XYZ file of C-alpha atoms in Angstrom:
231
model
C 34.535 -1.258 -18.666
C 35.044 2.517 -18.347
C 33.292 4.626 -15.733
C 30.867 6.238 -18.195
C 29.759 2.856 -19.532
C 29.279 1.529 -15.998
C 27.161 4.537 -15.059
C 25.094 4.090 -18.209
C 24.434 0.430 -17.440
C 23.504 1.222 -13.847
C 21.137 3.928 -15.076
C 19.474 1.451 -17.443
C 18.947 -1.065 -14.639
C 17.615 1.668 -12.348
C 15.132 2.784 -14.994
C 14.052 -0.824 -15.493
C 13.432 -1.133 -11.766
C 11.320 2.011 -11.780
C 9.160 0.509 -14.519
C 8.112 -2.471 -12.395
C 4.763 -0.877 -11.704
C 4.057 0.426 -15.200
C 0.884 -0.791 -16.850
C -1.140 -1.150 -20.018
C -4.872 -0.539 -19.583
C -7.513 -2.914 -20.895
C -11.077 -2.158 -21.982
C -13.009 0.603 -20.221
C -15.913 -0.045 -17.867
C -19.233 1.812 -17.315
C -17.355 3.795 -14.637
C -14.553 4.691 -17.036
C -10.958 3.966 -16.035
C -11.477 4.995 -12.393
C -14.178 5.563 -9.792
C -14.433 7.289 -6.410
C -14.887 5.272 -3.225
C -18.074 6.117 -1.318
C -18.933 5.541 2.334
C -20.169 1.996 2.810
C -18.504 0.774 -0.377
C -17.038 -2.709 -0.608
C -15.244 -4.531 -3.385
C -18.503 -6.194 -4.365
C -20.485 -2.936 -4.498
C -17.844 -1.227 -6.658
C -17.563 -4.288 -8.883
C -21.338 -4.297 -9.379
C -21.465 -0.550 -10.019
C -18.697 -0.738 -12.614
C -19.720 -4.088 -14.127
C -16.404 -5.809 -13.388
C -15.348 -8.724 -11.212
C -13.824 -8.310 -7.764
C -10.753 -10.096 -9.111
C -10.356 -7.480 -11.822
C -10.706 -4.721 -9.232
C -7.993 -6.269 -7.058
C -5.685 -6.786 -10.028
C -6.123 -3.163 -11.081
C -5.333 -1.907 -7.548
C -2.355 -3.841 -6.127
C -2.367 -1.767 -2.923
C -5.848 -3.062 -2.070
C -6.159 -6.496 -0.478
C -9.775 -6.271 0.643
C -12.766 -3.997 1.180
C -11.258 -2.656 4.404
C -8.467 -1.006 2.397
C -10.920 1.225 0.511
C -10.610 4.880 1.538
C -13.675 7.098 1.152
C -12.993 9.756 -1.477
C -10.018 7.894 -2.934
C -9.818 6.990 -6.609
C -9.546 3.321 -7.560
C -8.708 1.855 -10.951
C -11.412 -0.144 -12.692
C -9.341 -1.510 -15.582
C -6.854 -4.349 -15.318
C -3.154 -3.851 -15.861
C -1.505 -6.264 -18.272
C 1.934 -6.423 -16.718
C 0.901 -7.108 -13.139
C 0.773 -10.864 -13.633
C 3.077 -13.149 -11.698
C 4.835 -14.400 -14.835
C 5.779 -10.889 -15.943
C 7.037 -9.965 -12.479
C 9.123 -13.119 -12.179
C 10.581 -12.503 -15.634
C 11.392 -8.920 -14.683
C 13.097 -9.999 -11.453
C 15.180 -12.598 -13.279
C 16.258 -10.076 -15.912
C 17.341 -7.457 -13.378
C 19.207 -10.046 -11.293
C 21.070 -11.357 -14.342
C 21.921 -7.845 -15.508
C 23.401 -6.817 -12.163
C 25.417 -10.033 -11.864
C 26.816 -9.540 -15.372
C 27.672 -5.891 -14.682
C 29.439 -6.794 -11.429
C 31.483 -9.436 -13.243
C 32.501 -7.002 -15.991
C 33.851 -4.455 -13.505
C 35.570 -7.095 -11.376
C 33.322 -6.603 -8.363
C 30.886 -8.636 -6.318
C 27.178 -7.849 -6.516
C 27.192 -6.716 -2.863
C 30.103 -4.323 -3.436
C 28.483 -2.946 -6.579
C 25.230 -2.220 -4.763
C 27.027 -0.747 -1.735
C 28.758 1.728 -4.057
C 25.434 2.621 -5.715
C 22.982 3.161 -2.815
C 20.242 4.642 -5.001
C 20.151 1.516 -7.152
C 20.247 -0.667 -4.035
C 17.260 1.163 -2.563
C 15.266 0.867 -5.803
C 15.923 -2.849 -6.077
C 15.078 -3.385 -2.414
C 11.742 -1.625 -2.910
C 10.937 -3.686 -6.001
C 12.023 -6.852 -4.208
C 9.605 -6.186 -1.363
C 6.744 -5.883 -3.849
C 7.739 -9.025 -5.742
C 8.000 -11.163 -2.617
C 4.841 -9.763 -1.057
C 6.677 -8.384 1.973
C 4.912 -5.548 3.743
C 5.579 -3.151 6.579
C 2.262 -4.213 8.092
C 3.804 -7.381 9.512
C 5.764 -5.163 11.954
C 2.951 -2.812 12.945
C 0.925 -3.214 16.126
C -2.284 -1.259 16.746
C -4.016 -1.245 20.114
C -7.258 0.509 21.042
C -8.677 1.627 24.403
C -11.534 1.274 25.238
C -13.118 -1.289 22.923
C -16.684 -0.084 23.266
C -18.597 3.145 23.773
C -21.169 5.554 22.287
C -20.692 7.964 19.399
C -18.599 10.934 20.465
C -16.650 8.904 23.031
C -12.861 9.268 22.993
C -10.747 6.333 21.855
C -6.985 6.103 22.372
C -5.006 4.444 19.591
C -1.397 3.338 20.098
C 0.582 2.336 17.019
C 4.124 0.920 16.977
C 6.401 -0.612 14.352
C 5.809 2.099 11.757
C 8.581 3.366 9.470
C 10.267 6.370 11.090
C 8.425 9.637 10.389
C 5.891 7.838 8.203
C 2.949 10.016 7.138
C -0.325 8.220 7.836
C -4.061 8.739 7.839
C -6.282 7.503 10.658
C -9.871 6.603 9.938
C -12.835 4.417 10.778
C -15.425 2.327 8.992
C -17.618 -0.744 9.189
C -15.781 -4.096 9.036
C -15.474 -5.195 5.421
C -16.357 -1.757 4.050
C -14.577 1.459 3.093
C -13.200 3.732 5.802
C -13.475 7.497 6.278
C -10.344 9.499 7.120
C -10.674 11.203 10.515
C -7.163 12.544 11.059
C -3.617 12.755 9.694
C -0.470 12.012 11.687
C 3.259 11.381 11.379
C 5.184 8.654 13.177
C 7.982 9.558 15.565
C 11.629 8.620 15.036
C 10.976 5.299 16.786
C 7.957 4.562 14.590
C 5.175 5.186 17.095
C 1.958 7.202 17.102
C -0.417 7.888 19.975
C -3.704 9.396 18.860
C -7.007 10.277 20.496
C -10.093 10.125 18.293
C -13.820 10.461 18.853
C -16.191 7.744 17.696
C -17.749 9.377 14.596
C -21.335 10.561 14.859
C -22.291 8.667 11.702
C -21.496 5.341 13.393
C -24.630 3.327 14.159
C -25.394 2.050 17.649
C -25.158 -1.703 18.198
C -22.921 -2.064 15.157
C -19.219 -2.803 14.976
C -16.649 -0.250 13.888
C -12.960 -0.652 13.082
C -10.288 2.018 13.272
C -7.766 2.160 10.447
C -4.191 3.395 10.157
C -2.919 3.597 6.578
C 0.038 5.005 4.688
C -0.800 8.442 3.352
C -0.102 7.157 -0.177
C -2.322 4.104 0.389
C 0.545 1.626 0.102
C -0.516 -0.323 3.214
C -3.399 -0.480 5.682
C -3.806 -1.922 9.167
C -7.061 -2.303 11.096
C -7.936 -2.456 14.779
C -10.021 -5.055 16.525
C -13.768 -4.412 16.373
C -15.096 -1.493 18.411
C -18.608 -2.000 19.780
C -20.679 1.159 19.231
C -23.272 1.396 22.007
């Protein structure tokens, strides 16, 4: 196989990988295709407002695993996406794997060598692979909070480790099981750590629990603290 043909095949596979998250929208809801998250929202409240099931809401927003991932002011999809089913993803993964193996064989190379010589393709496939296998950066992240109780306006120190280097994040707070409000923006250090000082928001209610949230700026992942007791 000549160099131009090899580059063309690699480009095709790379484009296929980039299409892993493409979607075909289903019927519209009373909210339209999207809706804005409000303070105090949960999956159930949005589902009721838009006349859809919570399952449909989760399927339409793969970055959301529960109500605690909802960011106040963010836009969420309210229509399902046809190609986000497990069968389609498994079929896609099998097709890409077969294509790369065949290409490596045609150029007389191993799959590992082929990917090492094409780092952009390797990175794309790694990213898609993480999504297909359900792997997440959150399994490496640790979030600690000091103190664990106090009145509104009190300072709280958050220490986060295990983040991707220089990751852009938002830091917020909300009721357990409900949407969270962004309080600050930050960027992780080279070693993946953040130390932040926040005030307990004035809208927090006394004698109710609060959780602090650290999330990727693009909403790709979310991690929550233990419960903070507002006094």
